[in-house]
Every structure is written in structure tokens, then in C-alpha cells.
JSON list of C-alpha atoms in Angstrom, two decimals:
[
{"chain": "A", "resi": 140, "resn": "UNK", "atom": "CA", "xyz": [1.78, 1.13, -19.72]},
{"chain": "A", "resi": 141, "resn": "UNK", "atom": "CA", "xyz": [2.38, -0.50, -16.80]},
{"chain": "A", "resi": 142, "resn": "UNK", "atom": "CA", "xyz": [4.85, 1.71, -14.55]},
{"chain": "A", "resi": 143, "resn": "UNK", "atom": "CA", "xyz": [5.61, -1.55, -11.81]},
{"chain": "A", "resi": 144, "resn": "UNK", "atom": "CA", "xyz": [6.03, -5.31, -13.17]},
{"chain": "A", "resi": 145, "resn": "UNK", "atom": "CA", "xyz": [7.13, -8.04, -10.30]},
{"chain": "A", "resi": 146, "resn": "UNK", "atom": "CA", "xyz": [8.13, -11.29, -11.68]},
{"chain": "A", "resi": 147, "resn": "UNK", "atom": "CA", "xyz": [7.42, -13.70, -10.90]},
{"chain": "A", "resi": 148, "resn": "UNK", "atom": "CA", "xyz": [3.52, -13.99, -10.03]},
{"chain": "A", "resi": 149, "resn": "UNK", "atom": "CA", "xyz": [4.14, -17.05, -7.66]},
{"chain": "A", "resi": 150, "resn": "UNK", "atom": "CA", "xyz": [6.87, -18.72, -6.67]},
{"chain": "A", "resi": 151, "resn": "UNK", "atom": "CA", "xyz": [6.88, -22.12, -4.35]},
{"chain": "A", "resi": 152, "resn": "UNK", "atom": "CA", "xyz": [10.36, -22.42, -2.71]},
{"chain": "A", "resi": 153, "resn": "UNK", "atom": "CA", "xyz": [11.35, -25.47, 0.28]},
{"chain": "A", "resi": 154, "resn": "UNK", "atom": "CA", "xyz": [12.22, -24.16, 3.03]},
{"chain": "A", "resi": 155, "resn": "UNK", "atom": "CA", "xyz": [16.09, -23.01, 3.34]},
{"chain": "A", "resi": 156, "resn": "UNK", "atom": "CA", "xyz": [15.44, -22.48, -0.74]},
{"chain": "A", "resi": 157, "resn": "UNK", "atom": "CA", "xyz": [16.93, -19.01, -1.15]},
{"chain": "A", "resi": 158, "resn": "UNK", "atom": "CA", "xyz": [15.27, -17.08, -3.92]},
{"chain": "A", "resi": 159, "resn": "UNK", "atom": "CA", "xyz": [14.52, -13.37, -4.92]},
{"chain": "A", "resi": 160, "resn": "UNK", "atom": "CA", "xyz": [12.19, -11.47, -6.56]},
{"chain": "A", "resi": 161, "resn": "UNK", "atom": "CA", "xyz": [12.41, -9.10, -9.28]},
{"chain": "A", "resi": 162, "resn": "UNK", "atom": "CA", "xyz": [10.50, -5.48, -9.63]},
{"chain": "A", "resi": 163, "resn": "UNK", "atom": "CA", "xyz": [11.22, -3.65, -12.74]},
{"chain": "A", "resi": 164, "resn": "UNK", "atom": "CA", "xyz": [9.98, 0.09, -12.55]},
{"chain": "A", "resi": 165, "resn": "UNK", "atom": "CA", "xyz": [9.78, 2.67, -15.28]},
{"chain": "A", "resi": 166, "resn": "UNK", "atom": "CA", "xyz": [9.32, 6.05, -13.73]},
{"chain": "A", "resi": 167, "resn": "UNK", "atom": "CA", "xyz": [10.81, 9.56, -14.80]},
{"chain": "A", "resi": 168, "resn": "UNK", "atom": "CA", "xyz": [12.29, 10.61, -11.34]},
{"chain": "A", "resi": 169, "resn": "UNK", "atom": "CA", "xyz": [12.27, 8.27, -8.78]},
{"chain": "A", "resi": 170, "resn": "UNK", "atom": "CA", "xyz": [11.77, 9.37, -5.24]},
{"chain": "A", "resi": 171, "resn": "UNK", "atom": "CA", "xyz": [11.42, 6.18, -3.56]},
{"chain": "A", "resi": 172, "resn": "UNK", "atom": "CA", "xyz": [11.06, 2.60, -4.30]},
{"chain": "A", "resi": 173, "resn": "UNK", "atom": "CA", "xyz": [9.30, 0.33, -1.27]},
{"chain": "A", "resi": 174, "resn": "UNK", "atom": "CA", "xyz": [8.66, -3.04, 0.09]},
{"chain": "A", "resi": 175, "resn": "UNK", "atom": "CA", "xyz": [5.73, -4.72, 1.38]},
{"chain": "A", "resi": 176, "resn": "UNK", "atom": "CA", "xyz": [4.80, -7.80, 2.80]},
{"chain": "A", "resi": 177, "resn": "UNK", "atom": "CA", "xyz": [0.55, -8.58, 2.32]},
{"chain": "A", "resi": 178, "resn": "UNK", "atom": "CA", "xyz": [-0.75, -11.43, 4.00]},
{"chain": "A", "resi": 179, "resn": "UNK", "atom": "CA", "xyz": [-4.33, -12.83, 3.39]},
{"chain": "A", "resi": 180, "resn": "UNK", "atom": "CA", "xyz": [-7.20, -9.86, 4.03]},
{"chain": "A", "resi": 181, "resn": "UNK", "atom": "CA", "xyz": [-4.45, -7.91, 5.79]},
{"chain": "A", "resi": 182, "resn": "UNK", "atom": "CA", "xyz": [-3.08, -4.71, 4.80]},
{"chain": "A", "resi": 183, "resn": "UNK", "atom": "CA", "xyz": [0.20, -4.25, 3.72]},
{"chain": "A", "resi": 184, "resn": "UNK", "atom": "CA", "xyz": [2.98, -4.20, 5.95]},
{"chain": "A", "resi": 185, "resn": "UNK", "atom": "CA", "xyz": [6.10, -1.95, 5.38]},
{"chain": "A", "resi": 186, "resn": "UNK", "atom": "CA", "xyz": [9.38, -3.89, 4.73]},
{"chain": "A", "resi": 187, "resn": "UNK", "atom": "CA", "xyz": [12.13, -1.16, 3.65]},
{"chain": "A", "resi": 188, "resn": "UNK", "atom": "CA", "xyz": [12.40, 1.85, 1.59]},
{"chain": "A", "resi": 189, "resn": "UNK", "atom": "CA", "xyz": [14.91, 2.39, -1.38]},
{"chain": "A", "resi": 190, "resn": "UNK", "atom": "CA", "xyz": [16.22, 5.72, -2.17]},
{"chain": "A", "resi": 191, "resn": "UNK", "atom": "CA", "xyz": [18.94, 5.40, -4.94]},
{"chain": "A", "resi": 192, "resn": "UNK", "atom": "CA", "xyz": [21.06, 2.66, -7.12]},
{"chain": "A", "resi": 193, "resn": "UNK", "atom": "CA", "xyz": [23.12, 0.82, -5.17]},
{"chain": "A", "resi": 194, "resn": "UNK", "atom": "CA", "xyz": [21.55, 1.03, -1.84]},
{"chain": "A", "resi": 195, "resn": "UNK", "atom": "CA", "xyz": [20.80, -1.94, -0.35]},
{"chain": "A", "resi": 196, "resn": "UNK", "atom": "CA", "xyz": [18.62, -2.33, 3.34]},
{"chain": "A", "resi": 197, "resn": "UNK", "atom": "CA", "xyz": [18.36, -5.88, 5.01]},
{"chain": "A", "resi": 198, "resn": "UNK", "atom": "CA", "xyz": [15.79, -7.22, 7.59]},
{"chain": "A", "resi": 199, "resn": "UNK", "atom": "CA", "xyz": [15.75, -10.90, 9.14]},
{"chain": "A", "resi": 200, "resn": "UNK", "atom": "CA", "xyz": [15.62, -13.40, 6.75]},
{"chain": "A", "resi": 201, "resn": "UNK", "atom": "CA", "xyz": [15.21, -10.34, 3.82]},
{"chain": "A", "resi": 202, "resn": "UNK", "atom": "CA", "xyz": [17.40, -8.24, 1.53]},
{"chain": "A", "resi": 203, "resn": "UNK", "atom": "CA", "xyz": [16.30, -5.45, -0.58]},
{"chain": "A", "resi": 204, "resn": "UNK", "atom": "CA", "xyz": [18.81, -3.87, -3.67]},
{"chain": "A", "resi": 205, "resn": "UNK", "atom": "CA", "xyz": [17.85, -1.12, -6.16]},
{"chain": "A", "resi": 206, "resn": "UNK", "atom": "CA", "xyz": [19.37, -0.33, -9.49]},
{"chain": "A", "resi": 207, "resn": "UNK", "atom": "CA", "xyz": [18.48, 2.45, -12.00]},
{"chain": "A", "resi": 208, "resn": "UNK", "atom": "CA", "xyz": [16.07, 0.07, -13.13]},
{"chain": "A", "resi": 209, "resn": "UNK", "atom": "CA", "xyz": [14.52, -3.02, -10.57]},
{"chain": "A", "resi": 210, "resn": "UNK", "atom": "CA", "xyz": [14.61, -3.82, -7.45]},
{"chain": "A", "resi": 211, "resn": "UNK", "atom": "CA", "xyz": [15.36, -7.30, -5.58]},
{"chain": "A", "resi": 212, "resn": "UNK", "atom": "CA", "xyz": [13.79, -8.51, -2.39]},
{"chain": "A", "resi": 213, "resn": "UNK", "atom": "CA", "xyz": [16.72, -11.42, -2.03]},
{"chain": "A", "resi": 214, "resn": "UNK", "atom": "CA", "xyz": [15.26, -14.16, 0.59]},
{"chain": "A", "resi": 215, "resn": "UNK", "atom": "CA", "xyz": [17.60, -16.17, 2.16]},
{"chain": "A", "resi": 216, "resn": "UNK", "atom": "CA", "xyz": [16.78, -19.46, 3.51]},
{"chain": "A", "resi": 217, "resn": "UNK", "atom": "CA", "xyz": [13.27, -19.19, 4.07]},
{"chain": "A", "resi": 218, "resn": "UNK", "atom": "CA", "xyz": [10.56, -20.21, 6.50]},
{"chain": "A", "resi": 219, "resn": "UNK", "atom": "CA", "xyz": [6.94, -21.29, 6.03]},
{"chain": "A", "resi": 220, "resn": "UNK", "atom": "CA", "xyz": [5.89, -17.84, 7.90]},
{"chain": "A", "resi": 221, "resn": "UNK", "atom": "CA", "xyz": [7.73, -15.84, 5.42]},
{"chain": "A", "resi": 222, "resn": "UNK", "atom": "CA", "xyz": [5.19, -16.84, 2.90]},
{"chain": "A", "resi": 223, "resn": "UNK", "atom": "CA", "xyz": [2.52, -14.29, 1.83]},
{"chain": "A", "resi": 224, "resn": "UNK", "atom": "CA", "xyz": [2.48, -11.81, -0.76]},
{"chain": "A", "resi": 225, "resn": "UNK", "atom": "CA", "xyz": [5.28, -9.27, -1.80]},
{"chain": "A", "resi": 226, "resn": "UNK", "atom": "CA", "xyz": [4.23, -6.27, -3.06]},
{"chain": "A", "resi": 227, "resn": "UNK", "atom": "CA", "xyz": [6.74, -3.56, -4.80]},
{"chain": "A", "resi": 228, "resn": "UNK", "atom": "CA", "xyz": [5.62, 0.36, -5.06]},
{"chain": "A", "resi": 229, "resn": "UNK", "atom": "CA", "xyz": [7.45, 2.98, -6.25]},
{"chain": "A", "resi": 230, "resn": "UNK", "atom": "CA", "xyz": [6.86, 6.71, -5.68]},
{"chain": "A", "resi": 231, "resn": "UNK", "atom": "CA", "xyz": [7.87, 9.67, -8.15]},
{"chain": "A", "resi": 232, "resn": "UNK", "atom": "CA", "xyz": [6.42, 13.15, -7.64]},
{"chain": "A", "resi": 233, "resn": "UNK", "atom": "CA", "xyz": [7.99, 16.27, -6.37]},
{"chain": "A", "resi": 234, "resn": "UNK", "atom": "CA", "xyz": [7.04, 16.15, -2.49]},
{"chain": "A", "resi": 235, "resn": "UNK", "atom": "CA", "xyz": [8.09, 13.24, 0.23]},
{"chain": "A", "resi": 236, "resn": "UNK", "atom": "CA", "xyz": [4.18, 12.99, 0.37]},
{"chain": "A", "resi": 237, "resn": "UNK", "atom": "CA", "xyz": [3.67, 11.93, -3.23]},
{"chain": "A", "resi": 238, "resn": "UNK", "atom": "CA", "xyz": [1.08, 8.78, -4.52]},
{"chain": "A", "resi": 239, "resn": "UNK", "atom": "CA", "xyz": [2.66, 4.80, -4.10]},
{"chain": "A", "resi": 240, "resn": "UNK", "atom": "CA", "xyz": [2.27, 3.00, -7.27]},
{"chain": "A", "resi": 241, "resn": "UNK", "atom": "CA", "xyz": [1.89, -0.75, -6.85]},
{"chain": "A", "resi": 242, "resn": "UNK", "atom": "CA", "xyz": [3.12, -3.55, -8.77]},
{"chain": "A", "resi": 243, "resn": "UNK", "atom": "CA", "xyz": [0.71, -6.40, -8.92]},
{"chain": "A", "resi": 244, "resn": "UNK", "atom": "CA", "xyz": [2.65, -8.51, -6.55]},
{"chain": "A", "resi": 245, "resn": "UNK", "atom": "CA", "xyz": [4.77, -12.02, -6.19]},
{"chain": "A", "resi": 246, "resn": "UNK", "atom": "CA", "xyz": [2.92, -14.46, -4.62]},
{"chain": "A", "resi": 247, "resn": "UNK", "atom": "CA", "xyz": [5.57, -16.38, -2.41]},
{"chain": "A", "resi": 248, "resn": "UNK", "atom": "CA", "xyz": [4.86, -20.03, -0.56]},
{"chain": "A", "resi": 249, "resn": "UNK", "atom": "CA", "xyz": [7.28, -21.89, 1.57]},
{"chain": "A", "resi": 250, "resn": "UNK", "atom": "CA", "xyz": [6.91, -25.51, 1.85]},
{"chain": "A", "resi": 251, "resn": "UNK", "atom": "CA", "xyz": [8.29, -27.19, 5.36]},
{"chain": "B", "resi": 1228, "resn": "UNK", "atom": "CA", "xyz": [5.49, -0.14, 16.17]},
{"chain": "B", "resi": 1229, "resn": "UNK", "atom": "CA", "xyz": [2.88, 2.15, 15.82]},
{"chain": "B", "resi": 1230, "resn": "UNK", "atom": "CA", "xyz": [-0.12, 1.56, 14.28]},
{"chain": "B", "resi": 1231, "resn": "UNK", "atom": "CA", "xyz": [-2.61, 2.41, 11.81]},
{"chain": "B", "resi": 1232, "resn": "UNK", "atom": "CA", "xyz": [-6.11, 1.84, 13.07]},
{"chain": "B", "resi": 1233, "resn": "UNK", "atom": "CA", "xyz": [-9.09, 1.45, 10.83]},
{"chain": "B", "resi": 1234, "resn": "UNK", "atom": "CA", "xyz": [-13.27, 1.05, 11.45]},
{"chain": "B", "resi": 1235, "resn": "UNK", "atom": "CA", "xyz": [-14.79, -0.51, 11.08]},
{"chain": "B", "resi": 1236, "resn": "UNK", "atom": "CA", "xyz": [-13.61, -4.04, 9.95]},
{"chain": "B", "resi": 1237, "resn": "UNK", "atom": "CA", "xyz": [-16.16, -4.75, 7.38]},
{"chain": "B", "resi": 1238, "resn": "UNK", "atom": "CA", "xyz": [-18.77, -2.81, 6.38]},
{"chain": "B", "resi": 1239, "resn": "UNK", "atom": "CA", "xyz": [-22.23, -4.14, 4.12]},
{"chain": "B", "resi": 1240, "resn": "UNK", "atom": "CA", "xyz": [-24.52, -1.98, 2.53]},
{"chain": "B", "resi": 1241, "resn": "UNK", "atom": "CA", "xyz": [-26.83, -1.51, -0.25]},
{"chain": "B", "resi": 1242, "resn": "UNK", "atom": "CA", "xyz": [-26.10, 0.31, -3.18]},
{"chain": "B", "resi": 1243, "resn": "UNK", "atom": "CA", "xyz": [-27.01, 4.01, -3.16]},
{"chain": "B", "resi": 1244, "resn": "UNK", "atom": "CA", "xyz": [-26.14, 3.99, 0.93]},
{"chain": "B", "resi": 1245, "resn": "UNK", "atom": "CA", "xyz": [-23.71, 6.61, 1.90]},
{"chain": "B", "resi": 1246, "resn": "UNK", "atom": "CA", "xyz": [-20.94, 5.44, 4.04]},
{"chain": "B", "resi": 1247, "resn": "UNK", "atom": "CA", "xyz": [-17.98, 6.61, 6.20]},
{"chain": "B", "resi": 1248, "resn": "UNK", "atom": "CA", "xyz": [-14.84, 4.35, 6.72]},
{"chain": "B", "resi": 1249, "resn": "UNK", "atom": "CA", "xyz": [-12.66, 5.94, 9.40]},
{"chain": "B", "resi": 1250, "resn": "UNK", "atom": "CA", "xyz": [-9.05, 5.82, 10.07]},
{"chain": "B", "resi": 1251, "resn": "UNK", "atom": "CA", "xyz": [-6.80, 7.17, 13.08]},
{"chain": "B", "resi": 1252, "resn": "UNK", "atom": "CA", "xyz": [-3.45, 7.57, 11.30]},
{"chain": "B", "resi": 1253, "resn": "UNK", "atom": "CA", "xyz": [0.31, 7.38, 13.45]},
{"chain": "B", "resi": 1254, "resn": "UNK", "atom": "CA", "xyz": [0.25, 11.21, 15.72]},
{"chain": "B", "resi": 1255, "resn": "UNK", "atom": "CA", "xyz": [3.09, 12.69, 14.68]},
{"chain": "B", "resi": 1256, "resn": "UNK", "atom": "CA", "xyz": [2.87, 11.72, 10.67]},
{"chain": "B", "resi": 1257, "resn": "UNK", "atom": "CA", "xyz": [1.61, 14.61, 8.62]},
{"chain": "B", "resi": 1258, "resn": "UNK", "atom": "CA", "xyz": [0.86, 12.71, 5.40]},
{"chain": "B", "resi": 1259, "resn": "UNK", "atom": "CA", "xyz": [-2.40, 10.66, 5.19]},
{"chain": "B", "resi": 1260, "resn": "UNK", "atom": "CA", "xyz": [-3.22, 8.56, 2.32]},
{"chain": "B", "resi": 1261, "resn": "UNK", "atom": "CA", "xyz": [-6.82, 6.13, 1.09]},
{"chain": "B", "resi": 1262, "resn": "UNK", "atom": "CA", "xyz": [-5.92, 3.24, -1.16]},
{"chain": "B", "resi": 1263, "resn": "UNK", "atom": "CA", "xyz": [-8.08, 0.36, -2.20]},
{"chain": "B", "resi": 1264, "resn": "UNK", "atom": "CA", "xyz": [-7.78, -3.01, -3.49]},
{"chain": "B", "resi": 1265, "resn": "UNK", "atom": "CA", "xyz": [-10.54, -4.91, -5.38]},
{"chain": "B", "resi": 1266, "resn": "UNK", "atom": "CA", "xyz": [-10.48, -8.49, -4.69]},
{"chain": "B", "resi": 1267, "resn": "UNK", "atom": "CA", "xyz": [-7.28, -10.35, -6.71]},
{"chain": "B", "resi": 1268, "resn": "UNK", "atom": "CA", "xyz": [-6.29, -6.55, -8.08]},
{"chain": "B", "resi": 1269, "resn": "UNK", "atom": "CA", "xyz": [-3.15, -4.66, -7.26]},
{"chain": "B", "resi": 1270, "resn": "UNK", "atom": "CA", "xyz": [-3.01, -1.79, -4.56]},
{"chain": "B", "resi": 1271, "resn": "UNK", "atom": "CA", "xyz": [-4.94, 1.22, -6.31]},
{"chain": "B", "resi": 1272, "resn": "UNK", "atom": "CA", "xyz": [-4.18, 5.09, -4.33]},
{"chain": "B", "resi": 1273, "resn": "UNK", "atom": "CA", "xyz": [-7.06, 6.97, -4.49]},
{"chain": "B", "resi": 1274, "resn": "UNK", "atom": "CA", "xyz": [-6.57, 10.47, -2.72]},
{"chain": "B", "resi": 1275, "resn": "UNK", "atom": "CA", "xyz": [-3.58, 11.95, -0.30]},
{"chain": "B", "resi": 1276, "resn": "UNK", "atom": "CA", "xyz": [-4.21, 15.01, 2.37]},
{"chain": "B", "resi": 1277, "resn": "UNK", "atom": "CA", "xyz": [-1.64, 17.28, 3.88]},
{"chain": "B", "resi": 1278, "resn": "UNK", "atom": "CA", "xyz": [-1.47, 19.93, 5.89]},
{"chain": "B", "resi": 1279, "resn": "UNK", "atom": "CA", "xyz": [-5.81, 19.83, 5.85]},
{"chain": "B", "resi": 1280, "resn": "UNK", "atom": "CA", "xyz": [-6.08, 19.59, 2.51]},
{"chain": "B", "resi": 1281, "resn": "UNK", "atom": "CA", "xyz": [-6.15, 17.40, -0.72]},
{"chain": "B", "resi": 1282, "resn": "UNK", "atom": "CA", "xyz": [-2.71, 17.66, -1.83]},
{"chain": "B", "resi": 1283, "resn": "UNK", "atom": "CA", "xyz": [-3.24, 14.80, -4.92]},
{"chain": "B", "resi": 1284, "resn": "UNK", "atom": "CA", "xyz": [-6.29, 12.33, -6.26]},
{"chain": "B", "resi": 1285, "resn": "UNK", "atom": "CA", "xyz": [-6.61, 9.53, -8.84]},
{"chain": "B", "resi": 1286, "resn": "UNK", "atom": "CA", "xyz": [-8.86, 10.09, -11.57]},
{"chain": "B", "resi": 1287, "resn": "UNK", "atom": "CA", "xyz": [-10.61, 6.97, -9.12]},
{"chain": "B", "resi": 1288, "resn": "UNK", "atom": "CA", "xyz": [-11.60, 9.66, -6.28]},
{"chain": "B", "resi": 1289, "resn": "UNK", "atom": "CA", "xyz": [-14.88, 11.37, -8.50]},
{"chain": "B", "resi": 1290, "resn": "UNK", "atom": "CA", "xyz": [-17.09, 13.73, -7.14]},
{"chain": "B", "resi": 1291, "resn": "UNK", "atom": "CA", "xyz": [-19.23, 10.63, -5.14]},
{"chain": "B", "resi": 1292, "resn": "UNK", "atom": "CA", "xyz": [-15.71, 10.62, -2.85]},
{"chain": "B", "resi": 1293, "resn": "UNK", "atom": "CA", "xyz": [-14.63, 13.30, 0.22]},
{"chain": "B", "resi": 1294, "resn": "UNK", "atom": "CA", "xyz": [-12.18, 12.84, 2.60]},
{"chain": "B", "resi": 1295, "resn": "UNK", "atom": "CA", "xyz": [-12.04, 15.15, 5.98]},
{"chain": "B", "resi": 1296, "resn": "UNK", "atom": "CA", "xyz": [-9.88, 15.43, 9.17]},
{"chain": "B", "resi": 1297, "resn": "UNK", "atom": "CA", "xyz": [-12.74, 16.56, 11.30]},
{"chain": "B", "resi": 1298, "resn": "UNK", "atom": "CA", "xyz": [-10.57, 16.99, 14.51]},
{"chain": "B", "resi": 1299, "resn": "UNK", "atom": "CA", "xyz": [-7.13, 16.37, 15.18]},
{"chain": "B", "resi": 1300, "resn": "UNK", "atom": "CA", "xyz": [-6.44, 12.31, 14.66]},
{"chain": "B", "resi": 1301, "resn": "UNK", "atom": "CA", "xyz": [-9.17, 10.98, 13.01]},
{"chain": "B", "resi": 1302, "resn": "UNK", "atom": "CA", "xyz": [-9.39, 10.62, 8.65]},
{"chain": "B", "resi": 1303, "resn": "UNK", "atom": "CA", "xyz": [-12.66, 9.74, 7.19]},
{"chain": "B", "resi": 1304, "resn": "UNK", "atom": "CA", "xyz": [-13.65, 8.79, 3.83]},
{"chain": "B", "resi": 1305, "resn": "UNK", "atom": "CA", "xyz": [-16.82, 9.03, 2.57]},
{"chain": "B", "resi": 1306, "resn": "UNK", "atom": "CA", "xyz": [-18.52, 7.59, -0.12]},
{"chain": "B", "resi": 1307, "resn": "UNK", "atom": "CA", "xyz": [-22.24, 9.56, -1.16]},
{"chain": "B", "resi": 1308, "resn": "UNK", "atom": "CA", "xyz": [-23.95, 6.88, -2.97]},
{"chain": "B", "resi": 1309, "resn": "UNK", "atom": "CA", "xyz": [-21.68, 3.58, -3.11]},
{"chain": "B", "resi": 1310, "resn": "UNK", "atom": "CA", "xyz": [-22.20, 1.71, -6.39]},
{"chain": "B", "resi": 1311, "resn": "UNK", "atom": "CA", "xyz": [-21.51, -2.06, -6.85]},
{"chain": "B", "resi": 1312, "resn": "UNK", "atom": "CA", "xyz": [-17.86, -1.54, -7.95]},
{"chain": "B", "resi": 1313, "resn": "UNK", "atom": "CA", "xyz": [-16.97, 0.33, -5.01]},
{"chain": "B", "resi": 1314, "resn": "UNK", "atom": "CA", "xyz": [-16.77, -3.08, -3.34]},
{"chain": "B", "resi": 1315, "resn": "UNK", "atom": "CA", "xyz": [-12.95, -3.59, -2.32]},
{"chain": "B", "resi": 1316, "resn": "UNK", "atom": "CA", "xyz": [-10.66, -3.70, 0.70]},
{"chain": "B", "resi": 1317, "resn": "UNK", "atom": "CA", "xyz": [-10.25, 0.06, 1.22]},
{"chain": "B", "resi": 1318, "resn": "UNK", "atom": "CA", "xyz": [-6.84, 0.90, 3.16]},
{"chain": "B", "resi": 1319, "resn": "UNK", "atom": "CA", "xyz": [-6.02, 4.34, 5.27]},
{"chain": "B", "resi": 1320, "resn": "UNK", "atom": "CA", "xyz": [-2.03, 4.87, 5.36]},
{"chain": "B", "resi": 1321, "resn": "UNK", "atom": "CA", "xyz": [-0.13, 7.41, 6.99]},
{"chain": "B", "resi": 1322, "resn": "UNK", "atom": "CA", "xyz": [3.69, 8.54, 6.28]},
{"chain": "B", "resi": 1323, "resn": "UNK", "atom": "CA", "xyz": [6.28, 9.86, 8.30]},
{"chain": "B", "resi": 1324, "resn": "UNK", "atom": "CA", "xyz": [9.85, 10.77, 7.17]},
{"chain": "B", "resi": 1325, "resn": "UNK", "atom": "CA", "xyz": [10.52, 7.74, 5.45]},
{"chain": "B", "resi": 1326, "resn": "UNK", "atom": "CA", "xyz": [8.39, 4.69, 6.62]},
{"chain": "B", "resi": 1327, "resn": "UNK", "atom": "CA", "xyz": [4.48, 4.86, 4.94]},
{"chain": "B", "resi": 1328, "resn": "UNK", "atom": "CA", "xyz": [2.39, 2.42, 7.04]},
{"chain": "B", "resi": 1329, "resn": "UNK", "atom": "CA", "xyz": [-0.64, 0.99, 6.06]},
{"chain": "B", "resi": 1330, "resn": "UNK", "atom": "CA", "xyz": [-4.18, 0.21, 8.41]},
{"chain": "B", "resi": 1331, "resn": "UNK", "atom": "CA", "xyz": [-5.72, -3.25, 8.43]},
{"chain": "B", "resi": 1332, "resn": "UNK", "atom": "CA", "xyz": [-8.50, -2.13, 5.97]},
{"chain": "B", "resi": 1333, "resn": "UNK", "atom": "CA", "xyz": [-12.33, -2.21, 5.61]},
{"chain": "B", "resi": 1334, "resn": "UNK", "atom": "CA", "xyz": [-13.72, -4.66, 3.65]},
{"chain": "B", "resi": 1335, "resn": "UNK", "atom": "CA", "xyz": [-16.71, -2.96, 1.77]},
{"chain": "B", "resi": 1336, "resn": "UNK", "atom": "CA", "xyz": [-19.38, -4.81, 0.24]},
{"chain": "B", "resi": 1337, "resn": "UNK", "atom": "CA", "xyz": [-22.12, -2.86, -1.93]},
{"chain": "B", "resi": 1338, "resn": "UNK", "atom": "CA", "xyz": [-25.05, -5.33, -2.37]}
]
């Protein structure tokens, strides 16, 4: 069973087309729930880290929420450059050095 | 921002080789991390090290796996005889108090 689901697999927006993206997580004690931004034969690139429901952490052009069950990444007004792959983890475990668990990821493309 | 750093870049070998992918995580982190992603797969973890020592592996990370910290910033993992499904984007993170940063990756390719 599949502990990290992102919906939706792609998603074209125009730019200025605000959007977000959804990661549902089933996990027995959550310890952290991140953000990451992929581009093409890159490695990931850290966007923000969750802790608990209700916090929310904002970057640029990005917002990040997390209930007891999902997280958003909220994008507002978009740019072509913002377009690459999202990718949701969440970490359980009982030390601040515990395994990432990745959702498959939301493929995102902004059209000028 | 500081950075992960990974070599090399890409890496080809045959199947059987043995091979060494090396990583020099952020100084003052003190938990170090190899992930890999097969081509149009998610991110997969395969083994974490603290404090000079395995502290977790995926049933992934078999015996044909090791990871070291032979001196005091580089991480190396090595692969004994790679198969043809060991070819993937292989990634080297490192975590600090809250941020976990990922390296560029080495793109492996077993032929």
C-alpha cells in the first residue's frame, strides 16, 4: 500500500493560472512531511518542511499547508521556470535522521 | 546555500564491475543518506549512516551494497558486482536540523 499519493500526475497551467497540488500520506506517526522541486536529470531540490496540522511555510511564488492527512503545495500565479516536477516525501520513524518516503510526483508545466 | 557534491556525473560499466559513487555531504550535517531513482520511477532510499555507522537500510541495500565514511567529509557507496537493474540516477543527501538536501546524482549505467 502505497504510503504517499500526489494528484495529480501532470498538470498544464497558463501562466498567472494559480493551482495546487495535493499529497495524501498515510503514515502512523508523522515526523515530517517535505517538499521538493526535481527538474530534468537533476536531483531534488528542498522546498520546505512540514511539522504538524495547520502549519503552513511559504516561498516566492509557493505555499505549502499540512493537515492530519495531505499536504498542498498552493502555486500562485505561476511562471514558465516554475515548471518541473514536485515531489512530496514524508518521514515517520523515531529519530530526526529517519528514511524520506517519496510520492511518485506531479508533473507541473507552465505555458507563457 | 550549501551544497551537496557528487562524482562522478555519470558513470558506465559492464555488468559484474565493482564501482564507487562518491559524495561530499554539507560539514556540519551529521546525517547522510543514498537514494536512487530508476528512470520514470519515484525517489527510492536505500541506506542512512550516523554517527559512522548504518543507522537504517531498505530491503534494496543487499549484501552486493556498502557504504563508508573513509575520512572526515567524504561518503562512498559501493556496489561489488553491479547487475543490469542497478542502472538508475543514484542520489547522496545529507540532513541538518531540519533542511535534508539532496546532490546532483550519478547516472549509472550497467551494460
Amino acid at each position: 500500500e502505497d504510503q504517499v499519493t500526489q494528484s495529480p500526475e501532470a498538470l498544464r497551467l497558463q501562466e498567472g493560472e494559480s493551482s495546487s497540488l495535493n499529497c495524501s500520506y498515510t503514515v502512523s506517526g508523522l515526523r515530517g512531511l517535505f517538499w521538493y522541486r526535481q527538474d530534468p536529470g537533476k536531483g531534488p531540490e528542498f522546498l520546505f518542511t512540514l511539522y504538524s496540522a495547520g502549519e503552513e511555510k511559504e516561498k516566492e511564488r509557493l505555499k505549502a499547508t499540512l493537515t492530519k492527512k495531505e499536504s498542498f503545495l498552493h502555486i500562485t500565479a505561476p511562471k514558465p521556470e516554475d515548471s518541473a516536477t514536485y515531489l512530496c516525501a514524508v518521514q515517520e520513524g523515531e529519530t530526526s535522521g529517519s528514511r524520506l518516503t517519496f510520492g511518485e510526483g506531479t508533473q507541473l508545466t507552465v505555458n507563457p | 546555500e550549501p551544497e551537496v557534491t557528487q562524482t562522478p556525473s555519470h558513470q558506465v560499466t559492464q555488468m559484474g564491475q565493482e564501482v564507487i559513487l562518491r559524495c561530499v555531504p554539507i560539514s556540519n550535517h551529521l546525517y547522510f543518506y543514498w537514494y536512487r531513482q530508476i528512470l520514470g520511477q519515484k525517489v527510492e532510499f536505500l541506506v542512512s549512516f550516523y554517527n559512522n555507522e548504518i543507522s537504517e537500510k531498505s530491503e534494496i541495500f543487499d549484501d552486493q551494497f556498502s557504504v563508508e565514511r573513509p575520512d572526515g567529509s567524504n561518503f562512498t557507496l559501493k556496489i561489488r558486482s553491479t547487475k543490469l537493474e542497478d542502472s538508475a540516477m543514484y542520489f547522496c543527501a545529507s540532513k541538518g536540523w531540519e533542511k535534508l538536501f539532496f546532490g546532483s546524482g550519478t547516472q549509472l549505467s550497467v551494460l
